[in-house]
mmCIF file of C-alpha atoms in Angstrom:
data_model
loop_
_atom_site.group_PDB
_atom_site.id
_atom_site.type_symbol
_atom_site.label_atom_id
_atom_site.label_comp_id
_atom_site.label_asym_id
_atom_site.label_seq_id
_atom_site.Cartn_x
_atom_site.Cartn_y
_atom_site.Cartn_z
ATOM 1 C CA MET D 1 -8.216 -17.057 7.014
ATOM 2 C CA THR D 2 -5.858 -14.386 5.996
ATOM 3 C CA THR D 3 -6.142 -12.545 2.680
ATOM 4 C CA THR D 4 -2.800 -14.025 1.650
ATOM 5 C CA ALA D 5 -4.122 -17.529 2.241
ATOM 6 C CA MET D 6 -7.396 -16.765 0.351
ATOM 7 C CA ARG D 7 -5.328 -15.571 -2.642
ATOM 8 C CA GLN D 8 -3.241 -18.702 -2.633
ATOM 9 C CA GLU D 9 -6.423 -20.958 -2.531
ATOM 10 C CA LEU D 10 -7.999 -18.991 -5.293
ATOM 11 C CA GLN D 11 -4.856 -19.332 -7.521
ATOM 12 C CA ASN D 12 -4.689 -23.039 -6.716
ATOM 13 C CA TYR D 13 -8.370 -23.531 -7.541
ATOM 14 C CA LEU D 14 -8.055 -21.621 -10.822
ATOM 15 C CA GLN D 15 -5.326 -23.909 -11.933
ATOM 16 C CA VAL D 16 -7.586 -27.031 -11.726
ATOM 17 C CA ALA D 17 -11.107 -25.488 -12.226
ATOM 18 C CA GLU D 18 -13.286 -26.446 -15.218
ATOM 19 C CA ASP D 19 -13.018 -24.023 -18.135
ATOM 20 C CA ARG D 20 -16.626 -22.975 -17.798
ATOM 21 C CA LYS D 21 -15.995 -21.949 -14.161
ATOM 22 C CA VAL D 22 -12.956 -19.984 -15.061
ATOM 23 C CA LYS D 23 -14.766 -18.180 -17.720
ATOM 24 C CA ALA D 24 -17.693 -17.457 -15.350
ATOM 25 C CA ILE D 25 -15.330 -16.024 -12.697
ATOM 26 C CA TYR D 26 -13.638 -13.911 -15.336
ATOM 27 C CA VAL D 27 -16.884 -12.503 -16.739
ATOM 28 C CA MET D 28 -17.862 -11.454 -13.146
ATOM 29 C CA MET D 29 -14.437 -9.750 -12.615
ATOM 30 C CA GLU D 30 -13.634 -8.610 -16.127
ATOM 31 C CA ASP D 31 -14.346 -4.903 -15.702
ATOM 32 C CA GLU D 32 -12.275 -4.698 -12.461
ATOM 33 C CA ILE D 33 -9.430 -6.770 -14.057
ATOM 34 C CA LYS D 34 -9.272 -4.389 -17.025
ATOM 35 C CA ALA D 35 -9.461 -1.298 -14.810
ATOM 36 C CA SER D 36 -6.554 -2.431 -12.688
ATOM 37 C CA ALA D 37 -4.345 -3.281 -15.627
ATOM 38 C CA SER D 38 -1.768 -0.527 -16.289
ATOM 39 C CA ASP D 39 -1.728 0.503 -19.854
ATOM 40 C CA TYR D 40 1.708 2.033 -20.574
ATOM 41 C CA THR D 41 2.470 3.820 -23.857
ATOM 42 C CA ASP D 42 5.272 2.498 -26.043
ATOM 43 C CA GLU D 43 7.079 5.770 -25.249
ATOM 44 C CA PHE D 44 6.898 5.193 -21.592
ATOM 45 C CA LYS D 45 7.991 1.510 -21.873
ATOM 46 C CA ALA D 46 11.008 2.654 -24.004
ATOM 47 C CA GLU D 47 11.928 5.230 -21.355
ATOM 48 C CA LEU D 48 11.747 2.658 -18.638
ATOM 49 C CA ASP D 49 13.884 0.198 -20.755
ATOM 50 C CA ARG D 50 16.415 3.070 -21.313
ATOM 51 C CA ARG D 51 16.735 3.808 -17.649
ATOM 52 C CA VAL D 52 17.091 0.117 -16.758
ATOM 53 C CA ALA D 53 19.835 -0.292 -19.356
ATOM 54 C CA TYR D 54 21.559 2.842 -18.009
ATOM 55 C CA CYS D 55 21.569 1.425 -14.524
ATOM 56 C CA MET D 56 22.661 -2.117 -15.582
ATOM 57 C CA ASN D 57 25.581 -0.632 -17.495
ATOM 58 C CA GLY D 58 27.039 1.164 -14.547
ATOM 59 C CA GLY D 59 25.062 4.384 -14.711
ATOM 60 C CA GLN D 60 25.281 6.664 -11.749
ATOM 61 C CA THR D 61 22.593 6.019 -9.095
ATOM 62 C CA VAL D 62 21.951 7.313 -5.541
ATOM 63 C CA SER D 63 20.865 5.494 -2.415
ATOM 64 C CA ALA D 64 17.416 6.043 -0.863
ATOM 65 C CA GLU D 65 19.085 7.963 1.938
ATOM 66 C CA GLU D 66 20.885 10.305 -0.441
ATOM 67 C CA MET D 67 17.670 10.810 -2.337
ATOM 68 C CA GLU D 68 15.866 11.741 0.848
ATOM 69 C CA ILE D 69 18.533 14.360 1.685
ATOM 70 C CA ARG D 70 18.199 15.864 -1.761
ATOM 71 C CA LEU D 71 14.409 15.926 -1.504
ATOM 72 C CA GLN D 72 14.639 17.633 1.894
ATOM 73 C CA LYS D 73 16.783 20.326 0.450
ATOM 74 C CA ILE D 74 14.407 20.973 -2.417
ATOM 75 C CA ARG D 75 11.435 21.124 0.017
ATOM 76 C CA LYS D 76 13.290 23.683 2.182
ATOM 77 C CA LYS D 77 13.983 25.837 -0.828
ATOM 78 C CA LYS D 78 10.273 25.785 -1.798
ATOM 79 C CA ARG D 79 9.162 26.810 1.701
ATOM 80 C CA LYS D 80 11.238 29.927 1.508
#
């Protein structure tokens, strides 16, 4: 069974499992769940919101290819 299939089966099971079983699974995994959660500061979230709004309102962006060219130029300068 693939990991993707296992994830799907677990998600399906958690939807119908008894509350006590869900709580038991959560208690076993709680530390890992909390460690994997990203805690972003309000300042960081505001900056992300500002950048998204800028792009959504027609702000200037560059393609991945253009960014790669720019990064290569910067790397070349640093090597000198």
